[in-house]
Tab-separated table of C-alpha atoms in Angstrom:
chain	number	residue	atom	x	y	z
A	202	UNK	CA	-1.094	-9.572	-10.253
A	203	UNK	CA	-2.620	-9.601	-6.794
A	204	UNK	CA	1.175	-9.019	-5.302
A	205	UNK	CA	1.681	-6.270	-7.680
A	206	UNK	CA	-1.399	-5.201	-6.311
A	207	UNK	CA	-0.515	-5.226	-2.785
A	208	UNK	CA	2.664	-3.674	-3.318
A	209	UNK	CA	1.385	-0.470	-5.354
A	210	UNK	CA	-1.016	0.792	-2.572
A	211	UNK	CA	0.160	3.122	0.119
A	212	UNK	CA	1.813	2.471	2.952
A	213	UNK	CA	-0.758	4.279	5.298
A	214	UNK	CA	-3.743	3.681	6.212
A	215	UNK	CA	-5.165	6.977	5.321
A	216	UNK	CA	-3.796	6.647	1.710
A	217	UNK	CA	-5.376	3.660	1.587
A	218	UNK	CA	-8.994	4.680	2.392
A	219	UNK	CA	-8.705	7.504	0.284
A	220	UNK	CA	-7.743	5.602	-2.570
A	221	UNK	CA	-10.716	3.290	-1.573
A	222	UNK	CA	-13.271	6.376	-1.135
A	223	UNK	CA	-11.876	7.611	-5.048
A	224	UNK	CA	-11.679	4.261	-6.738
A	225	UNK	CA	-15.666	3.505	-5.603
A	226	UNK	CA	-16.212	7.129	-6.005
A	227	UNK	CA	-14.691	6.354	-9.539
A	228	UNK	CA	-17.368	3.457	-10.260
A	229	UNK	CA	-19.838	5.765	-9.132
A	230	UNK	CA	-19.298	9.010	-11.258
A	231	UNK	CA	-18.665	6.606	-14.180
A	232	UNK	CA	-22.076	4.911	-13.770
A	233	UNK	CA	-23.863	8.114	-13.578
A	234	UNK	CA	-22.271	9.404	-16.496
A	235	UNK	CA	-22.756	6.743	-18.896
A	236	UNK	CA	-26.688	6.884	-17.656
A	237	UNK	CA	-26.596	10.784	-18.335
A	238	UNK	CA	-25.225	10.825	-21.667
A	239	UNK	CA	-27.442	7.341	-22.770
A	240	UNK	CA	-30.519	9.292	-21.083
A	241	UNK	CA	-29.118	12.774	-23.077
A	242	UNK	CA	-28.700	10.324	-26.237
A	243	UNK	CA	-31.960	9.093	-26.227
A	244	UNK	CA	-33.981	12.731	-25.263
A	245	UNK	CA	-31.878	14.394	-28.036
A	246	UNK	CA	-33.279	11.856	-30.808
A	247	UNK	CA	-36.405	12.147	-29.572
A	248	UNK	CA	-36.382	15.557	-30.109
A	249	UNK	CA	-35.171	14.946	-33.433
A	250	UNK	CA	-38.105	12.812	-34.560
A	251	UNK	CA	-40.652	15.423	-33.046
A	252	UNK	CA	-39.223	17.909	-35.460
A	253	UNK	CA	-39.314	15.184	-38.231
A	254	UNK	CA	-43.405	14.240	-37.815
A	255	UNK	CA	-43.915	18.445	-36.952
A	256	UNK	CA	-42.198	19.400	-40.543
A	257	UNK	CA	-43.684	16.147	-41.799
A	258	UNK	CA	-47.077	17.368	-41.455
A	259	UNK	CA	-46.820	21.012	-42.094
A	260	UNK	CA	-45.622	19.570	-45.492
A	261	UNK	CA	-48.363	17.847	-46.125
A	262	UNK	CA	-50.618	20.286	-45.228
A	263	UNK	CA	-49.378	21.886	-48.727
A	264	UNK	CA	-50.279	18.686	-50.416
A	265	UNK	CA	-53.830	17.801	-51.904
A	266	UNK	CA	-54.372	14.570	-52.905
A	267	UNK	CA	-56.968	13.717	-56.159
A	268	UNK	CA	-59.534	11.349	-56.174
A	269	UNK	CA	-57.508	10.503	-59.809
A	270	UNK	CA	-54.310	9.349	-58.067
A	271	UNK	CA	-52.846	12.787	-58.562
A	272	UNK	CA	-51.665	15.645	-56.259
A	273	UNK	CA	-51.636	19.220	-56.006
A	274	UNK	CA	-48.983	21.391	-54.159
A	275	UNK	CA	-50.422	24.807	-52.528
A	276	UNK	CA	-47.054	27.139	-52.022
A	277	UNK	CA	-47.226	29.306	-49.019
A	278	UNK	CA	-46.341	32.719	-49.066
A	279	UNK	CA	-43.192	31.976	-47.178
A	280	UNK	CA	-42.018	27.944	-48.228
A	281	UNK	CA	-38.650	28.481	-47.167
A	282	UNK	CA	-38.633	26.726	-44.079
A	283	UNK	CA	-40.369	23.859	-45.767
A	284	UNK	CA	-38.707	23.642	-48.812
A	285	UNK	CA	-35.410	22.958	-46.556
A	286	UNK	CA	-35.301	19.268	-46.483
A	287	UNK	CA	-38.588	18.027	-47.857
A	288	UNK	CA	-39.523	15.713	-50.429
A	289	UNK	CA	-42.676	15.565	-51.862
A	290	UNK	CA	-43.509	12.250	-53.822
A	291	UNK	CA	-46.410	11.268	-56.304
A	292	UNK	CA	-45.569	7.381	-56.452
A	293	UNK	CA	-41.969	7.352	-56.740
A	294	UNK	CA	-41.655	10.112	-58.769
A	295	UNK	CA	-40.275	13.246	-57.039
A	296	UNK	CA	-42.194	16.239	-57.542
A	297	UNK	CA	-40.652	18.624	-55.558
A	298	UNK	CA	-36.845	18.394	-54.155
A	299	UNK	CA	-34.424	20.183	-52.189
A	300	UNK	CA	-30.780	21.075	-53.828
A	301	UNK	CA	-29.618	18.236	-51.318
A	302	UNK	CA	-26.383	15.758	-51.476
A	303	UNK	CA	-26.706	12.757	-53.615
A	304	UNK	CA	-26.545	10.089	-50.503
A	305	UNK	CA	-29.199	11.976	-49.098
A	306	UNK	CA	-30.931	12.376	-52.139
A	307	UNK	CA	-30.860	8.350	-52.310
A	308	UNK	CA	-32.110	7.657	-48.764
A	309	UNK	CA	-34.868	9.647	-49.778
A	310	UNK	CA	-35.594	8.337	-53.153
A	311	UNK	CA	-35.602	5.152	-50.860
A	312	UNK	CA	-38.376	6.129	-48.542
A	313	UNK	CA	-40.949	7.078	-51.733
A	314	UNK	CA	-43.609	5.341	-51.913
A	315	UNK	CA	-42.952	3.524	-48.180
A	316	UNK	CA	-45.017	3.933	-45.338
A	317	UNK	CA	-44.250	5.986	-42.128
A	318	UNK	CA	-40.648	5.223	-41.585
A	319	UNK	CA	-37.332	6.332	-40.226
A	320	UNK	CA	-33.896	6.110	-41.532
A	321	UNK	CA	-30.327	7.720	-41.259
A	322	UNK	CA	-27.983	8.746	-43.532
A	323	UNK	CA	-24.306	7.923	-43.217
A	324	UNK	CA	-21.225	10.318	-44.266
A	325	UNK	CA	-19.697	13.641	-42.716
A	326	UNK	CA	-23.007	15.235	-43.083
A	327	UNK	CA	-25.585	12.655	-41.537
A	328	UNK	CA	-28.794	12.970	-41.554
A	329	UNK	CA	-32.311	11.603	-40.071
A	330	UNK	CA	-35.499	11.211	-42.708
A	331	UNK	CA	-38.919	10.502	-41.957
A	332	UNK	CA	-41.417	9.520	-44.402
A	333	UNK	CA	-45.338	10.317	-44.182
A	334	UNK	CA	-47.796	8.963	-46.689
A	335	UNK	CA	-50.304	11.155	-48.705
A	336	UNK	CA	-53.593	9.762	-48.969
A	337	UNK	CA	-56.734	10.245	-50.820
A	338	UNK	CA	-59.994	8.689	-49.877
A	339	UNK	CA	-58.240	5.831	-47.931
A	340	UNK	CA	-56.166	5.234	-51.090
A	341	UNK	CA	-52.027	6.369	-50.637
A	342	UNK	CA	-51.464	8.947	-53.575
A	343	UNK	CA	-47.939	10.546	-52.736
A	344	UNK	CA	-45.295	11.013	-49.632
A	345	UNK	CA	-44.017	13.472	-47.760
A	346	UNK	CA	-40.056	13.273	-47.396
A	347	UNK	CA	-38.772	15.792	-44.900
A	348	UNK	CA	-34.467	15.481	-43.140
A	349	UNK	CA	-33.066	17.273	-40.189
A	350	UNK	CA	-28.876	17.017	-40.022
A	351	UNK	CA	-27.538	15.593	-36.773
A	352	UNK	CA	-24.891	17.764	-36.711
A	353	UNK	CA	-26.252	19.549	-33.706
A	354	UNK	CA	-27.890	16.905	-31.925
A	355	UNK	CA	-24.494	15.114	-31.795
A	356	UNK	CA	-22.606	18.330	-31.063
A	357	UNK	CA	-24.698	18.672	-27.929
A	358	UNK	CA	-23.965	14.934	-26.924
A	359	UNK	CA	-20.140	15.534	-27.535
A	360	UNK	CA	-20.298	18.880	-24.986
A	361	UNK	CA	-22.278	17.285	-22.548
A	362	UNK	CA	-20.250	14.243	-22.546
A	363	UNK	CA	-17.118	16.140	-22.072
A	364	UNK	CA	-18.538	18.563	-19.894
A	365	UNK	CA	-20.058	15.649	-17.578
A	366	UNK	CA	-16.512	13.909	-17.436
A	367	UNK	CA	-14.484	17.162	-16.326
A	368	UNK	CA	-17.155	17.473	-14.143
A	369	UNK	CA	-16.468	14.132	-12.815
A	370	UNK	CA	-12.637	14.565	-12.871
A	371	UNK	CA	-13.076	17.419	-11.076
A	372	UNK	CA	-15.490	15.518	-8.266
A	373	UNK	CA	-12.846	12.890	-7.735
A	374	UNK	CA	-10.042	14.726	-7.247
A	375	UNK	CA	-12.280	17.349	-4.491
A	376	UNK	CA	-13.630	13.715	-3.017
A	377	UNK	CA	-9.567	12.011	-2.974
A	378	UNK	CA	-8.261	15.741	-0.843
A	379	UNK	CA	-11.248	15.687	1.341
A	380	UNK	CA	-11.210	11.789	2.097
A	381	UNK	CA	-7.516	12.742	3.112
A	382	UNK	CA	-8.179	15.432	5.052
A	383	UNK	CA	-11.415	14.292	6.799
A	384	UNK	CA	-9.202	10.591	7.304
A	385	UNK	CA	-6.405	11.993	8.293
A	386	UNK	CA	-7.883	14.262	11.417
A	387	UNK	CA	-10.454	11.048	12.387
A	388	UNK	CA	-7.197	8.909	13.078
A	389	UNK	CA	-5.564	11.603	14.665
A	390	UNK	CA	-6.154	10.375	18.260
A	391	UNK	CA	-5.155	6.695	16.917
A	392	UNK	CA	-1.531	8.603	16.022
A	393	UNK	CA	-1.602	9.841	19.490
A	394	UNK	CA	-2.251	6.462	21.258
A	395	UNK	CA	0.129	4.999	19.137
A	396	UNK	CA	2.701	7.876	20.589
A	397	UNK	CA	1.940	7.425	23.990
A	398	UNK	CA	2.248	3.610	23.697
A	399	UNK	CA	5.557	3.987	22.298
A	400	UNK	CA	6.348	6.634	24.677
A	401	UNK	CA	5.023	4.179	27.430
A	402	UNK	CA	7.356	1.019	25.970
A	403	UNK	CA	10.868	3.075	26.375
A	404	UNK	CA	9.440	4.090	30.090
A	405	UNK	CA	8.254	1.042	31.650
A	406	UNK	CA	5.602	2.827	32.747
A	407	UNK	CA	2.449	1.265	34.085
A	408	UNK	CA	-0.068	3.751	32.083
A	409	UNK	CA	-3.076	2.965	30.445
A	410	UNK	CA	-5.507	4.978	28.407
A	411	UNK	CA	-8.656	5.308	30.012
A	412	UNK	CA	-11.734	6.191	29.288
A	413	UNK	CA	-11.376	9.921	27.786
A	414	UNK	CA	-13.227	11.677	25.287
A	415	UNK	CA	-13.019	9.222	22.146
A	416	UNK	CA	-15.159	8.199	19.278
A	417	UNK	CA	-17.128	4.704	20.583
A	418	UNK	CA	-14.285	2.289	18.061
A	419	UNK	CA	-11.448	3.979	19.301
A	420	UNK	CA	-13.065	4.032	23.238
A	421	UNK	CA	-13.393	0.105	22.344
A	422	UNK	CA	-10.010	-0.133	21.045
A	423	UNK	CA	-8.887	1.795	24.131
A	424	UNK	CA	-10.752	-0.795	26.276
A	425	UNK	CA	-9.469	-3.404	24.858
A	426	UNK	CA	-5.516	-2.319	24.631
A	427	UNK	CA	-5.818	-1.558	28.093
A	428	UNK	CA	-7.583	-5.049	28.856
A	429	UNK	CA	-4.126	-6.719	26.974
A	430	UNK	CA	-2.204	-4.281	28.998
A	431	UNK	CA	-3.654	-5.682	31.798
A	432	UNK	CA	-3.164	-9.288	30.921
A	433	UNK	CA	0.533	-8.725	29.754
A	434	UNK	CA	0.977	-7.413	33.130
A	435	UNK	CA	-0.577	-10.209	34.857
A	436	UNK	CA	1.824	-12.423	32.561
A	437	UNK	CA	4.751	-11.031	33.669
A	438	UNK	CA	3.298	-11.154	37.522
A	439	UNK	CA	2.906	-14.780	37.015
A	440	UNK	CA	6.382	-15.711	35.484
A	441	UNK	CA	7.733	-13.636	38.410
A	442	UNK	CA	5.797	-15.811	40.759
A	443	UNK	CA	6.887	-19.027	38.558
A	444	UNK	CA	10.617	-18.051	39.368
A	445	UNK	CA	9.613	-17.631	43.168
A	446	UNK	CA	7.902	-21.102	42.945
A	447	UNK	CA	11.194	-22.638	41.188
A	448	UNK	CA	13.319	-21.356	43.639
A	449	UNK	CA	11.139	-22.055	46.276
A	450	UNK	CA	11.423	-25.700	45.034
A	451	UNK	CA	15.197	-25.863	44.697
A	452	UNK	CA	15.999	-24.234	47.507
A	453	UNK	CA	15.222	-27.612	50.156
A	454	UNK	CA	17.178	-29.940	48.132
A	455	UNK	CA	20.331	-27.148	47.191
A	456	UNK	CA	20.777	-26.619	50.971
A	457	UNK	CA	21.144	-30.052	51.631
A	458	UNK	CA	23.920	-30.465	48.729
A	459	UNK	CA	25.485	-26.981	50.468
A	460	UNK	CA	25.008	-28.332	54.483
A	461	UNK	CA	26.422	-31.689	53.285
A	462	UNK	CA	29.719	-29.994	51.176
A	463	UNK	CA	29.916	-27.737	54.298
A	464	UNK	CA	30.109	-31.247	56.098
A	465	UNK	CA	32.494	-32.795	54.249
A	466	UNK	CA	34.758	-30.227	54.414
A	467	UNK	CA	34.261	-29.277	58.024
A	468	UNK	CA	36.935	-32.277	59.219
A	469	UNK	CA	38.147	-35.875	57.862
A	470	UNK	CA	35.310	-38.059	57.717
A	471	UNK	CA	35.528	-41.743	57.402
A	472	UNK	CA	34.691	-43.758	54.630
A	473	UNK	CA	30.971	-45.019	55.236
A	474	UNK	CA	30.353	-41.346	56.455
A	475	UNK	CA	31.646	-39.973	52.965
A	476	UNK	CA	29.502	-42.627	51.235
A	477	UNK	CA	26.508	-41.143	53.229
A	478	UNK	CA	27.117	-37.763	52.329
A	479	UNK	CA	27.488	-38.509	48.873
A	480	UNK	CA	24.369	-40.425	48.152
A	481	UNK	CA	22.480	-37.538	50.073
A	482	UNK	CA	24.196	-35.453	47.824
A	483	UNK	CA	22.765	-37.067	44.799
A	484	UNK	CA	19.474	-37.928	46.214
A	485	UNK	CA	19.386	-33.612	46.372
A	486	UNK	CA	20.749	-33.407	42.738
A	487	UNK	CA	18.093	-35.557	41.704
A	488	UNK	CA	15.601	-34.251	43.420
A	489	UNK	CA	16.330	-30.973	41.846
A	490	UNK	CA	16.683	-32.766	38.279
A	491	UNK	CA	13.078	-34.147	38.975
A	492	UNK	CA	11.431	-30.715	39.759
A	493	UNK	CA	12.888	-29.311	36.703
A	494	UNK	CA	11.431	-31.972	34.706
A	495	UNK	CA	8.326	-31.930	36.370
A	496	UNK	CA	8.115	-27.401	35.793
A	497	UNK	CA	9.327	-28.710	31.948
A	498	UNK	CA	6.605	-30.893	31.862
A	499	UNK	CA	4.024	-28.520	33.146
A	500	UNK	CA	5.456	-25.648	30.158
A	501	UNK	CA	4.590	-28.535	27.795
A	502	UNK	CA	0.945	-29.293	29.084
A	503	UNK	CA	0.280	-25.586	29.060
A	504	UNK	CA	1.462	-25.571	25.408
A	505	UNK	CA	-0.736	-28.375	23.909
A	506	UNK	CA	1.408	-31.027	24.390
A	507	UNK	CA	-0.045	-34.458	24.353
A	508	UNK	CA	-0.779	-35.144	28.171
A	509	UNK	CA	0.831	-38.379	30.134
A	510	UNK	CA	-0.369	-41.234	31.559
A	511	UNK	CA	0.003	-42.410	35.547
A	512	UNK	CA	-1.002	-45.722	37.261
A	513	UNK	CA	-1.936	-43.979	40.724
A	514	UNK	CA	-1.467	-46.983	42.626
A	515	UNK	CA	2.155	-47.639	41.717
A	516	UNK	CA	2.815	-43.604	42.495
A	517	UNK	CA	1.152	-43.864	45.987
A	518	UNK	CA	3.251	-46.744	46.731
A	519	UNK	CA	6.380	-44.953	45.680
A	520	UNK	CA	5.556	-41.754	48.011
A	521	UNK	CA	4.600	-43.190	50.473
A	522	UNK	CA	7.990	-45.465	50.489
A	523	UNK	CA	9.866	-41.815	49.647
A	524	UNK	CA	7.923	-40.349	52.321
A	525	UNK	CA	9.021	-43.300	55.211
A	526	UNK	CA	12.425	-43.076	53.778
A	527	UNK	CA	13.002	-38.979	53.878
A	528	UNK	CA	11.184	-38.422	56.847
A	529	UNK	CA	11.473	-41.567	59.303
A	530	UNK	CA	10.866	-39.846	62.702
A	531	UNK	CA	7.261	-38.426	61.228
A	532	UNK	CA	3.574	-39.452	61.693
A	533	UNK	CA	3.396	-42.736	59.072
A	534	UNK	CA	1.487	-42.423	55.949
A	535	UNK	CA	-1.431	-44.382	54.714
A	536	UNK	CA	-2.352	-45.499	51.081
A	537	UNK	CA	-6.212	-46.074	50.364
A	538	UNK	CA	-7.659	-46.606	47.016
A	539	UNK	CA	-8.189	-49.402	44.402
A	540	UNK	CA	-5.835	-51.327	41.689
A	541	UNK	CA	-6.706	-49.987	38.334
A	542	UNK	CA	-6.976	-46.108	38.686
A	543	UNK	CA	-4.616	-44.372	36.429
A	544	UNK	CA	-4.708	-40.317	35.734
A	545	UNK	CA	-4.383	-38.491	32.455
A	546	UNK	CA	-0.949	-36.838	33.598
A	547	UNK	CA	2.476	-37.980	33.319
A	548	UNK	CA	3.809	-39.392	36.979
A	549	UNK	CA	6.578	-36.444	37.308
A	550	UNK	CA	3.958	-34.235	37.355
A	551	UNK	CA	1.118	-35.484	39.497
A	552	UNK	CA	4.297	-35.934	41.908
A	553	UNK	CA	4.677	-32.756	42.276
A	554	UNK	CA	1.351	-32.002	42.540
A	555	UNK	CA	1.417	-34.011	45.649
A	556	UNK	CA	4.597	-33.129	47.249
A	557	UNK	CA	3.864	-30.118	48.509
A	558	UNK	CA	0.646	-31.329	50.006
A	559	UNK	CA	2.252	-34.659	51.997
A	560	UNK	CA	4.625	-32.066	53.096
A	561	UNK	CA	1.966	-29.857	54.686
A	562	UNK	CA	0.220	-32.663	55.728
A	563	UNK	CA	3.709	-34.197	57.648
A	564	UNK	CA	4.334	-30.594	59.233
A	565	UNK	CA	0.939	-30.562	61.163
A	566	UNK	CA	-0.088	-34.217	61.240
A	567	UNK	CA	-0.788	-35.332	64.949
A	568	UNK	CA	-0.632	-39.005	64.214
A	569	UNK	CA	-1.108	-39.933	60.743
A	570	UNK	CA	-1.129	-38.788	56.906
A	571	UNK	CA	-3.685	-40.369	54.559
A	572	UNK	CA	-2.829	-40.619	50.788
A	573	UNK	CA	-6.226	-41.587	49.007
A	574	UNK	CA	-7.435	-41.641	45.039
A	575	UNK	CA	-10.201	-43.187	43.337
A	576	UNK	CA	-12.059	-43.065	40.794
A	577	UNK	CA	-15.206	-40.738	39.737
A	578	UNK	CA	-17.619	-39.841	37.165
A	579	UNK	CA	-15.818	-36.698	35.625
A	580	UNK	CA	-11.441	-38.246	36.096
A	581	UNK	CA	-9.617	-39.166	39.309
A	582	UNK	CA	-9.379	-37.942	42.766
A	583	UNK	CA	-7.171	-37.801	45.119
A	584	UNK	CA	-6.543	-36.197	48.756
A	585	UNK	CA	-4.094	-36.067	51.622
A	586	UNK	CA	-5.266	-35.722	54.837
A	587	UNK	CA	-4.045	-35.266	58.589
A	588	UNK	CA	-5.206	-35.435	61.940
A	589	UNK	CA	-3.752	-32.363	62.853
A	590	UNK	CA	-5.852	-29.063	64.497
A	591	UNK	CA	-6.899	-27.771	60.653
A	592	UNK	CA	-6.903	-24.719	59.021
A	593	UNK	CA	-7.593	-21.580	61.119
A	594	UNK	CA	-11.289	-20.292	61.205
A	595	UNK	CA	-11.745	-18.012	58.055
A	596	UNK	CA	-9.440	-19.506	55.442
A	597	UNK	CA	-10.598	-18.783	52.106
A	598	UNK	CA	-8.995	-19.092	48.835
A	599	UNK	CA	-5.771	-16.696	49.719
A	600	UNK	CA	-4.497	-20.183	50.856
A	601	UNK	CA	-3.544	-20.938	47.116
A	602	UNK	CA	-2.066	-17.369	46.782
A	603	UNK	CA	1.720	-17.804	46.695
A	604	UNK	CA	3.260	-16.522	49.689
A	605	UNK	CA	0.232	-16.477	51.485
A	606	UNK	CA	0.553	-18.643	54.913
A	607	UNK	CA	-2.498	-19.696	57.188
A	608	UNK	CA	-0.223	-18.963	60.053
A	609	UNK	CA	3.121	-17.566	60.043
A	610	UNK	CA	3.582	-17.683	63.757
A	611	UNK	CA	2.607	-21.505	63.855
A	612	UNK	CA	6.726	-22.324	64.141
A	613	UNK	CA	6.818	-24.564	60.760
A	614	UNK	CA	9.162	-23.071	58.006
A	615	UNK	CA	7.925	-22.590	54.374
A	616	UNK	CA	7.734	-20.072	51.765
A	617	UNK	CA	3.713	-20.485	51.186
A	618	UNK	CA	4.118	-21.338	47.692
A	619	UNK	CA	3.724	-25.221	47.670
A	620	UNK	CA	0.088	-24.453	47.547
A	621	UNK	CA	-0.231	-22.662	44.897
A	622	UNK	CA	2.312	-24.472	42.728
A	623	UNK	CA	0.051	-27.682	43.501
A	624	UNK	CA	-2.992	-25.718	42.130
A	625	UNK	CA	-1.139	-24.472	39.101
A	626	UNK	CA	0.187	-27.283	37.922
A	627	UNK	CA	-3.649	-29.258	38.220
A	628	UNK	CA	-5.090	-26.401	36.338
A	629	UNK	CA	-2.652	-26.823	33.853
A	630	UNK	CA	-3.417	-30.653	33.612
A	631	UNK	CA	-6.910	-29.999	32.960
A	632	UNK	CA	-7.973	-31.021	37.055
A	633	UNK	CA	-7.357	-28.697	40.844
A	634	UNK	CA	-6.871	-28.505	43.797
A	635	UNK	CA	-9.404	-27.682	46.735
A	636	UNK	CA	-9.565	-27.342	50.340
A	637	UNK	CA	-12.554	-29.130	52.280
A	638	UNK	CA	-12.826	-26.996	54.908
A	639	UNK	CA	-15.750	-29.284	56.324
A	640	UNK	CA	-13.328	-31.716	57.615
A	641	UNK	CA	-11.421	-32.959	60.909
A	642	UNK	CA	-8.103	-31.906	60.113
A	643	UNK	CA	-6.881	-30.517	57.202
A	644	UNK	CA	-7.849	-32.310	54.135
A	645	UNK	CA	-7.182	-31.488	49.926
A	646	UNK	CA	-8.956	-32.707	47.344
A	647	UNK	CA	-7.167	-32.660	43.602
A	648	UNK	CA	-9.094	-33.726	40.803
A	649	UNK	CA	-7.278	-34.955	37.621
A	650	UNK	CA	-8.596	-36.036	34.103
A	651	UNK	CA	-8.459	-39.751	33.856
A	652	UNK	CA	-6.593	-41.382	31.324
């Protein structure tokens, strides 16, 4: 039923508040019609038994009552009016009766000798009757009879009620065309944002709506597409800078696979020198393997994927062996920390959190690289430092924009997006990465959930 529902109402959203302005308009008219014609109901028979006790007593007014138990009837000079419906009892003996039907005839044989009561008569002609005693020092002697049809009364109800529910026909239908109208121009500048968004979508353009002259929901709605505009754009920025990060990554270990092919081909090489270039070969390919893994990973951890786990010891070992092996001619590394420090991130990925920080570190190290983690009250830490001359004097945080370099001119290559893969991939681990700018040297701090 609900379905059926759901598919009967209009498709737009103007239909729909109109028909939700006429059905409570509906509920509305109906309630106020049922209390008109139970309030018209209930004035009409009142008015009905004020002409009942009125005729009642002019009745008995004709009426004397013996000290004997017997009555006398004074005529009027003009006893038409009364003599139209009225009874006039002694006992239950009628003495005086109207040429009246013979069920009405009964309901008032009925009310003789009865105190003051009401009663109706049933049938095409229906009638109300009201009886009044006759009394005669204290003592009842007779009763008054007297009927008024309901004919009228009930006529009146009938033309009211249909009069009142035209009336309300008529209301809904003027309250359904105006809630149309008055809808329709209020979402007007909704069907005009919706235009110029669609009109914006096949242009690629980089419009937004502003803060014109709009009602304060549709200024908020404004706000707020423009504020998702905003963010959608600063998605898009990011994936760009993602690619530049991935290719930034890949390109070190793919020109070592293209220098080495280059080599191979160049002239005949003997056999140990082809085994050489092979395994440097596939010590590139892997590499390249690993950092797609490790980006995978990081997609995964941004997703809600369950995070990793990483024994920080055994990964400082195996840098800092990768590190004496890839680069023997550099400033030696150093391993500091304790035996049972593990991270809450998966080894591939706090790996490449590091890698672009030893590699810093290597380019501007005077003498030595430090690799150091421990332990602390809110995860793990770890940094890498050098001995080198530092960051230049007013570094700030551009150093984790990507592309951004400290010094371009200092002679090292790079792409200045190591940094700010480093931070991205902590902040998408839960931890980051900071500079200590307080420090000899350069040192970097990244902070990891533990385990």
């Amino acid at each position: 039923m609900i379905r059926r529902l759901r598919t009967s109402l209009p498709g737009t959203l103007r239909g729909r508040l109109a028909l939700l302005a006429l059905a409570s308009s509906t509920v509305w008219v109906a309630a106020l019609t049922v209390a008109f014609d139970i309030a018209l109901a209930g004035r009409l028979s009142s008015q009905a038994d004020d002409l009942l006790r009125t005729r009642a007593a002019a009745v008995a007014a004709t009426v004397e009552a013996r000290p004997d138990g017997g009555i006398v009837v004074h005529e009027p000079a003009d006893d038409r009016a009364l003599d139209v419906g009225s009874w006039i009892y002694r006992g239950s003996t009628a003495v005086e009766r109207p040429n009246a039907p013979a069920a009405l005839q009964r309901q008032a044989d009925g009310l003789a000798d009865r105190g003051s009561s009401y009663r109706e008569s049933a049938g095409s002609s229906a009638s109300r009757l009201y009886a009044r005693p006759v009394r005669a020092g204290g003592r009842r002697t007779g009763t008054v009879v007297v009927a008024v049809p309901l004919d009228p009364y009930r006529s009146t109800a009938r033309a009211a009620f249909a009069g009142s529910a035209v009336l309300g026909l008529l209301l809904l239908g003027g309250v359904y065309l105006m809630t149309r109208t008055i809808v329709g121009r209020a979402l007007r500048p909704v069907a005009e944002m919706s235009s110029r968004a669609a009109r914006w979508s096949e242009l690629g353009a980089a419009e937004r709506f502003g803060t014109g002259r709009r009602p304060d929901e549709l200024a908020s709605l404004a706000t707020n597409l423009d504020e998702l505009l905003d963010r959608l754009t600063a998605v898009l920025r990011h994936e760009q800078l993602r690619t530049a990060e991935l290719s930034h990554e890949l390109r070190t270990p793919l020109a070592r696979i293209v220098a080495e092919t280059d080599w191979l081909t160049a002239r005949s090489r003997d056999a140990a020198e082809q085994r050489a270039s092979h395994r440097a070969i596939m010590t590139a390919a892997t590499t390249m393997r690993d950092i797609c893994d490790t980006l995978l990973s990081e997609a995964r951890a941004r997703t809600g994927q369950p995070p990793g786990r990483c024994r920080l010891p055994a990964l400082a070992q195996h840098l800092a062996q990768q590190y004496t092996r890839q680069h023997p001619g550099a400033p030696p590394l150093s391993v500091r920390g304790g035996d049972a420090v593990t991270a809450g991130v998966s080894p591939a990925v706090v790996e490449r959190i590091l890698t672009p920080l030893l590699d810093n570190a290597r380019r501007y190290a005077a003498t030595a690289v430090t690799l150091a983690y421990a332990r602390t009250p809110d995860g793990v830490e770890l940094t890498v430092t050098d001995d080198g001359a530092g960051l230049p004097p007013g570094t700030g945080p551009a150093l984790f924009e990507p592309g951004h370099r400290a010094d371009p001119d200092d002679g090292h290559d790079g792409a200045g997006l190591g940094l700010a893969l480093a931070r991205r991939l902590a902040r998408a681990s839960g931890g980051d990465v900071d500079w200590d700018p307080a420090a000899s040297g350069a040192r970097f701090v990244v902070s990891l959930p533990t385990a």
